[in-house]
């Protein structure tokens, strides 16, 4: 157990729907990162939050949004889902917002869009 | 988007063989270089963080070296064991963001 908790582990939904993925960072970590891993692709950075504020944005679609709450847990909202959104979504946490952080990953949420 | 390349994409070795793989990155954006080990059905786990040119890190039979001037890092596994089978990811840390390579998938055949 890495200390980073992601729910749900698996999710199957239909095109056009909206889902929310949740992440609780490791105790003491202030920064949360979201990554997407699609078939045959590496980890694609989506977005980072540090202590409740958006810190960096990667290749996140406009249909996707995220936030980090005062208790430091984060949610990734995916709307108007398309088949191509099927992927493994990882959350990672780190102590700080920048610098030589080490990322601690959760187990991932596997999203299947039918 | 910065391009971090890993080679080879996949590798099959016999138990007991030593092996190595490469991570290449643009040296102009360097802050740190990370290696992660990712076993099937698990999440990536940190192996090493290297920040200085010439850094060498070791953990058991696994070691890594770093050349920031030419933008590459090598990961070595000595005497591979079946439990070493995993995908090995490197990530360039620019100080603000992490850019991951697509990984090298290692299979160690007993």
Tab-separated table of N, CA and C in Angstrom, chain B:
chain	number	residue	atom	x	y	z
B	1	UNK	N	5.770	20.271	-24.874
B	1	UNK	CA	5.920	18.923	-24.331
B	1	UNK	C	7.339	18.444	-24.608
B	2	UNK	N	8.031	17.985	-23.582
B	2	UNK	CA	9.395	17.505	-23.731
B	2	UNK	C	9.383	16.021	-24.042
B	3	UNK	N	10.317	15.614	-24.906
B	3	UNK	CA	10.354	14.234	-25.352
B	3	UNK	C	11.366	13.444	-24.539
B	4	UNK	N	10.890	12.472	-23.787
B	4	UNK	CA	11.754	11.571	-23.035
B	4	UNK	C	11.650	10.206	-23.702
B	5	UNK	N	12.772	9.698	-24.144
B	5	UNK	CA	12.772	8.450	-24.899
B	5	UNK	C	13.459	7.338	-24.125
B	6	UNK	N	12.873	6.167	-24.197
B	6	UNK	CA	13.482	5.013	-23.552
B	6	UNK	C	13.695	3.910	-24.576
B	7	UNK	N	14.801	3.230	-24.440
B	7	UNK	CA	15.071	2.100	-25.328
B	7	UNK	C	15.806	1.013	-24.555
B	8	UNK	N	15.581	-0.275	-24.934
B	8	UNK	CA	14.585	-0.665	-25.928
B	8	UNK	C	13.175	-0.577	-25.363
B	9	UNK	N	12.197	-0.790	-26.206
B	9	UNK	CA	10.799	-0.756	-25.760
B	9	UNK	C	10.505	-1.986	-24.911
B	10	UNK	N	11.066	-3.135	-25.322
B	10	UNK	CA	10.881	-4.346	-24.529
B	10	UNK	C	12.125	-5.217	-24.630
B	11	UNK	N	12.254	-6.084	-23.669
B	11	UNK	CA	13.482	-6.872	-23.540
B	11	UNK	C	13.150	-8.188	-22.848
B	12	UNK	N	13.634	-9.279	-23.423
B	12	UNK	CA	13.513	-10.586	-22.780
B	12	UNK	C	14.919	-11.094	-22.494
B	13	UNK	N	15.178	-11.441	-21.261
B	13	UNK	CA	16.502	-11.966	-20.900
B	13	UNK	C	16.328	-13.237	-20.095
B	14	UNK	N	17.386	-14.032	-20.070
B	14	UNK	CA	17.377	-15.253	-19.269
B	14	UNK	C	17.750	-14.920	-17.831
B	15	UNK	N	17.199	-15.682	-16.919
B	15	UNK	CA	17.555	-15.525	-15.515
B	15	UNK	C	19.073	-15.612	-15.366
B	16	UNK	N	19.619	-14.673	-14.617
B	16	UNK	CA	21.059	-14.636	-14.406
B	16	UNK	C	21.799	-13.686	-15.325
B	17	UNK	N	21.171	-13.312	-16.435
B	17	UNK	CA	21.802	-12.348	-17.343
B	17	UNK	C	21.788	-10.960	-16.720
B	18	UNK	N	22.760	-10.167	-17.092
B	18	UNK	CA	22.736	-8.748	-16.733
B	18	UNK	C	22.210	-7.958	-17.926
B	19	UNK	N	21.577	-6.861	-17.642
B	19	UNK	CA	20.982	-6.096	-18.724
B	19	UNK	C	21.015	-4.602	-18.396
B	20	UNK	N	20.798	-3.794	-19.418
B	20	UNK	CA	20.727	-2.358	-19.170
B	20	UNK	C	19.823	-1.713	-20.197
B	21	UNK	N	19.243	-0.584	-19.811
B	21	UNK	CA	18.438	0.171	-20.750
B	21	UNK	C	18.690	1.658	-20.569
B	22	UNK	N	18.197	2.412	-21.565
B	22	UNK	CA	18.577	3.815	-21.701
B	22	UNK	C	17.377	4.736	-21.608
B	23	UNK	N	17.612	5.872	-21.003
B	23	UNK	CA	16.626	6.961	-20.985
B	23	UNK	C	17.325	8.202	-21.533
B	24	UNK	N	16.744	8.810	-22.578
B	24	UNK	CA	17.304	10.031	-23.155
B	24	UNK	C	16.346	11.182	-22.937
B	25	UNK	N	16.901	12.337	-22.626
B	25	UNK	CA	16.057	13.487	-22.315
B	25	UNK	C	16.763	14.764	-22.764
B	26	UNK	N	15.978	15.832	-22.975
B	26	UNK	CA	16.601	17.117	-23.356
B	26	UNK	C	17.312	17.711	-22.147
B	27	UNK	N	18.608	17.868	-22.252
B	27	UNK	CA	19.400	18.286	-21.091
B	27	UNK	C	19.157	19.738	-20.685
B	28	UNK	N	18.588	20.530	-21.574
B	28	UNK	CA	18.392	21.949	-21.261
B	28	UNK	C	17.313	22.179	-20.216
B	29	UNK	N	16.452	21.181	-19.986
B	29	UNK	CA	15.343	21.372	-19.041
B	29	UNK	C	15.514	20.542	-17.774
B	30	UNK	N	16.725	20.152	-17.513
B	30	UNK	CA	16.959	19.183	-16.451
B	30	UNK	C	16.906	19.802	-15.066
B	31	UNK	N	16.190	19.114	-14.170
B	31	UNK	CA	16.265	19.398	-12.746
B	31	UNK	C	16.599	18.120	-11.990
B	32	UNK	N	15.932	17.039	-12.344
B	32	UNK	CA	16.216	15.732	-11.747
B	32	UNK	C	15.743	14.645	-12.710
B	33	UNK	N	16.281	13.464	-12.538
B	33	UNK	CA	15.874	12.320	-13.344
B	33	UNK	C	15.447	11.216	-12.380
B	34	UNK	N	14.254	10.686	-12.643
B	34	UNK	CA	13.690	9.664	-11.765
B	34	UNK	C	13.557	8.357	-12.522
B	35	UNK	N	13.766	7.256	-11.828
B	35	UNK	CA	13.457	5.925	-12.348
B	35	UNK	C	12.372	5.310	-11.471
B	36	UNK	N	11.396	4.702	-12.142
B	36	UNK	CA	10.320	4.015	-11.449
B	36	UNK	C	10.232	2.589	-11.974
B	37	UNK	N	9.791	1.707	-11.106
B	37	UNK	CA	9.571	0.311	-11.460
B	37	UNK	C	8.076	0.062	-11.384
B	38	UNK	N	7.511	-0.515	-12.471
B	38	UNK	CA	6.074	-0.674	-12.539
B	38	UNK	C	5.755	-2.127	-12.854
B	39	UNK	N	5.319	-2.841	-11.843
B	39	UNK	CA	4.919	-4.233	-12.034
B	39	UNK	C	3.482	-4.287	-12.515
B	40	UNK	N	3.180	-5.320	-13.261
B	40	UNK	CA	1.828	-5.502	-13.794
B	40	UNK	C	0.812	-5.511	-12.658
B	41	UNK	N	-0.283	-4.801	-12.872
B	41	UNK	CA	-1.399	-4.722	-11.919
B	41	UNK	C	-1.038	-3.989	-10.622
B	42	UNK	N	0.085	-3.315	-10.636
B	42	UNK	CA	0.439	-2.492	-9.467
B	42	UNK	C	0.682	-1.062	-9.939
B	43	UNK	N	1.050	-0.188	-9.009
B	43	UNK	CA	1.355	1.188	-9.385
B	43	UNK	C	2.867	1.386	-9.447
B	44	UNK	N	3.310	2.375	-10.211
B	44	UNK	CA	4.758	2.624	-10.302
B	44	UNK	C	5.348	2.946	-8.934
B	45	UNK	N	6.544	2.397	-8.696
B	45	UNK	CA	7.242	2.651	-7.428
B	45	UNK	C	8.585	3.291	-7.727
B	46	UNK	N	8.938	4.288	-6.914
B	46	UNK	CA	10.184	5.012	-7.139
B	46	UNK	C	11.393	4.123	-6.861
B	47	UNK	N	12.354	4.171	-7.789
B	47	UNK	CA	13.621	3.467	-7.608
B	47	UNK	C	14.723	4.447	-7.220
B	48	UNK	N	14.942	5.433	-8.083
B	48	UNK	CA	16.040	6.374	-7.870
B	48	UNK	C	15.621	7.779	-8.265
B	49	UNK	N	16.242	8.751	-7.605
B	49	UNK	CA	16.200	10.142	-8.043
B	49	UNK	C	17.641	10.599	-8.154
B	50	UNK	N	17.987	11.167	-9.291
B	50	UNK	CA	19.355	11.639	-9.491
B	50	UNK	C	19.313	13.085	-9.930
B	51	UNK	N	20.194	13.895	-9.382
B	51	UNK	CA	20.165	15.322	-9.672
B	51	UNK	C	21.479	15.857	-10.242
B	52	UNK	N	22.578	15.184	-9.982
B	52	UNK	CA	23.879	15.725	-10.386
B	52	UNK	C	24.498	14.922	-11.515
B	53	UNK	N	25.148	15.626	-12.427
B	53	UNK	CA	25.857	14.957	-13.507
B	53	UNK	C	26.881	13.991	-12.917
B	54	UNK	N	26.882	12.770	-13.412
B	54	UNK	CA	27.808	11.776	-12.886
B	54	UNK	C	27.269	10.965	-11.718
B	55	UNK	N	26.060	11.328	-11.258
B	55	UNK	CA	25.437	10.583	-10.157
B	55	UNK	C	25.367	9.103	-10.498
B	56	UNK	N	25.602	8.270	-9.492
B	56	UNK	CA	25.362	6.845	-9.604
B	56	UNK	C	24.601	6.434	-8.356
B	57	UNK	N	23.531	5.675	-8.578
B	57	UNK	CA	22.745	5.194	-7.452
B	57	UNK	C	22.649	3.682	-7.549
B	58	UNK	N	22.546	3.012	-6.399
B	58	UNK	CA	22.470	1.563	-6.394
B	58	UNK	C	21.487	1.093	-5.343
B	59	UNK	N	20.713	0.069	-5.717
B	59	UNK	CA	19.788	-0.556	-4.773
B	59	UNK	C	19.813	-2.047	-5.069
B	60	UNK	N	20.575	-2.777	-4.257
B	60	UNK	CA	20.695	-4.213	-4.501
B	60	UNK	C	21.396	-4.482	-5.815
B	61	UNK	N	20.724	-5.218	-6.699
B	61	UNK	CA	21.310	-5.563	-7.999
B	61	UNK	C	21.013	-4.515	-9.070
B	62	UNK	N	20.286	-3.483	-8.717
B	62	UNK	CA	19.901	-2.452	-9.689
B	62	UNK	C	20.704	-1.181	-9.426
B	63	UNK	N	21.220	-0.608	-10.500
B	63	UNK	CA	21.968	0.642	-10.365
B	63	UNK	C	21.626	1.554	-11.537
B	64	UNK	N	21.924	2.829	-11.377
B	64	UNK	CA	21.638	3.802	-12.425
B	64	UNK	C	22.732	4.844	-12.464
B	65	UNK	N	22.969	5.360	-13.662
B	65	UNK	CA	23.940	6.434	-13.834
B	65	UNK	C	23.285	7.586	-14.566
B	66	UNK	N	23.888	8.750	-14.471
B	66	UNK	CA	23.290	9.951	-15.056
B	66	UNK	C	24.346	10.791	-15.745
B	67	UNK	N	24.031	11.222	-16.965
B	67	UNK	CA	24.855	12.175	-17.696
B	67	UNK	C	23.941	13.315	-18.139
B	68	UNK	N	24.014	14.423	-17.411
B	68	UNK	CA	23.114	15.537	-17.717
B	68	UNK	C	23.609	16.372	-18.892
B	69	UNK	N	24.907	16.297	-19.173
B	69	UNK	CA	25.440	17.119	-20.275
B	69	UNK	C	24.962	16.595	-21.617
B	70	UNK	N	24.945	15.265	-21.739
B	70	UNK	CA	24.504	14.678	-23.004
B	70	UNK	C	23.061	14.190	-22.936
B	71	UNK	N	22.448	14.266	-21.783
B	71	UNK	CA	21.022	13.969	-21.640
B	71	UNK	C	20.679	12.493	-21.710
B	72	UNK	N	21.346	11.683	-20.880
B	72	UNK	CA	20.932	10.288	-20.823
B	72	UNK	C	21.203	9.706	-19.447
B	73	UNK	N	20.466	8.619	-19.179
B	73	UNK	CA	20.651	7.850	-17.952
B	73	UNK	C	20.556	6.377	-18.321
B	74	UNK	N	21.380	5.565	-17.662
B	74	UNK	CA	21.328	4.125	-17.866
B	74	UNK	C	20.837	3.462	-16.586
B	75	UNK	N	20.031	2.428	-16.765
B	75	UNK	CA	19.633	1.582	-15.645
B	75	UNK	C	20.217	0.202	-15.894
B	76	UNK	N	20.903	-0.336	-14.898
B	76	UNK	CA	21.539	-1.645	-15.016
B	76	UNK	C	20.911	-2.617	-14.028
B	77	UNK	N	20.703	-3.838	-14.484
B	77	UNK	CA	20.281	-4.894	-13.567
B	77	UNK	C	21.285	-6.023	-13.699
B	78	UNK	N	21.896	-6.373	-12.590
B	78	UNK	CA	22.912	-7.423	-12.583
B	78	UNK	C	22.273	-8.746	-12.162
B	79	UNK	N	22.538	-9.801	-12.907
B	79	UNK	CA	21.994	-11.105	-12.525
B	79	UNK	C	20.478	-11.101	-12.417
B	80	UNK	N	19.811	-10.805	-13.523
B	80	UNK	CA	18.345	-10.637	-13.520
B	80	UNK	C	17.640	-11.853	-12.933
B	81	UNK	N	16.601	-11.573	-12.178
B	81	UNK	CA	15.753	-12.602	-11.582
B	81	UNK	C	14.327	-12.428	-12.096
B	82	UNK	N	13.523	-13.499	-12.077
B	82	UNK	CA	12.142	-13.377	-12.575
B	82	UNK	C	11.368	-12.256	-11.894
B	83	UNK	N	11.653	-12.004	-10.622
B	83	UNK	CA	10.926	-10.935	-9.916
B	83	UNK	C	11.314	-9.534	-10.394
B	84	UNK	N	12.349	-9.444	-11.241
B	84	UNK	CA	12.706	-8.154	-11.828
B	84	UNK	C	11.811	-7.812	-13.009
B	85	UNK	N	11.008	-8.772	-13.454
B	85	UNK	CA	10.121	-8.524	-14.595
B	85	UNK	C	9.159	-7.393	-14.251
B	86	UNK	N	9.197	-6.362	-15.053
B	86	UNK	CA	8.387	-5.162	-14.815
B	86	UNK	C	8.651	-4.190	-15.952
B	87	UNK	N	7.919	-3.104	-15.939
B	87	UNK	CA	8.231	-1.985	-16.842
B	87	UNK	C	9.004	-0.948	-16.051
B	88	UNK	N	10.097	-0.489	-16.620
B	88	UNK	CA	10.943	0.493	-15.950
B	88	UNK	C	10.752	1.836	-16.649
B	89	UNK	N	10.270	2.792	-15.885
B	89	UNK	CA	9.972	4.120	-16.412
B	89	UNK	C	11.014	5.118	-15.949
B	90	UNK	N	11.403	5.995	-16.860
B	90	UNK	CA	12.183	7.133	-16.393
B	90	UNK	C	11.336	8.389	-16.566
B	91	UNK	N	11.628	9.377	-15.770
B	91	UNK	CA	10.887	10.631	-15.828
B	91	UNK	C	11.843	11.792	-15.651
B	92	UNK	N	11.731	12.751	-16.549
B	92	UNK	CA	12.487	13.991	-16.428
B	92	UNK	C	11.695	14.943	-15.558
B	93	UNK	N	12.326	15.406	-14.523
B	93	UNK	CA	11.725	16.398	-13.629
B	93	UNK	C	12.349	17.743	-13.978
B	94	UNK	N	11.522	18.684	-14.470
B	94	UNK	CA	12.050	20.004	-14.845
B	94	UNK	C	12.023	20.985	-13.678
B	95	UNK	N	11.593	20.492	-12.535
B	95	UNK	CA	11.427	21.361	-11.365
B	95	UNK	C	9.976	21.734	-11.164
B	96	UNK	N	9.238	21.740	-12.272
B	96	UNK	CA	7.815	22.059	-12.216
B	96	UNK	C	6.938	20.906	-12.667
B	97	UNK	N	7.444	20.133	-13.609
B	97	UNK	CA	6.639	19.039	-14.137
B	97	UNK	C	7.504	17.796	-14.328
B	98	UNK	N	6.803	16.671	-14.397
B	98	UNK	CA	7.439	15.393	-14.708
B	98	UNK	C	7.032	14.978	-16.113
B	99	UNK	N	8.021	14.550	-16.902
B	99	UNK	CA	7.749	14.031	-18.233
B	99	UNK	C	8.242	12.590	-18.273
B	100	UNK	N	7.303	11.680	-18.472
B	100	UNK	CA	7.633	10.265	-18.432
B	100	UNK	C	7.953	9.728	-19.820
B	101	UNK	N	8.892	8.793	-19.876
B	101	UNK	CA	9.095	8.006	-21.075
B	101	UNK	C	8.028	6.916	-21.136
B	102	UNK	N	8.009	6.179	-22.235
B	102	UNK	CA	7.009	5.123	-22.394
B	102	UNK	C	7.437	3.816	-21.747
B	103	UNK	N	8.653	3.774	-21.237
B	103	UNK	CA	9.073	2.616	-20.456
B	103	UNK	C	9.778	1.541	-21.252
B	104	UNK	N	10.542	0.733	-20.543
B	104	UNK	CA	11.131	-0.487	-21.087
B	104	UNK	C	10.515	-1.654	-20.331
B	105	UNK	N	9.890	-2.549	-21.078
B	105	UNK	CA	9.254	-3.720	-20.472
B	105	UNK	C	10.262	-4.863	-20.421
B	106	UNK	N	10.601	-5.284	-19.223
B	106	UNK	CA	11.588	-6.353	-19.036
B	106	UNK	C	10.887	-7.635	-18.616
B	107	UNK	N	11.195	-8.709	-19.337
B	107	UNK	CA	10.722	-10.034	-18.956
B	107	UNK	C	11.934	-10.910	-18.715
B	108	UNK	N	12.010	-11.463	-17.515
B	108	UNK	CA	13.122	-12.358	-17.181
B	108	UNK	C	12.603	-13.785	-17.212
B	109	UNK	N	13.197	-14.583	-18.092
B	109	UNK	CA	12.738	-15.959	-18.309
B	109	UNK	C	13.493	-16.897	-17.379
B	110	UNK	N	12.740	-17.683	-16.578
B	110	UNK	CA	13.420	-18.582	-15.624
B	110	UNK	C	14.216	-19.677	-16.335
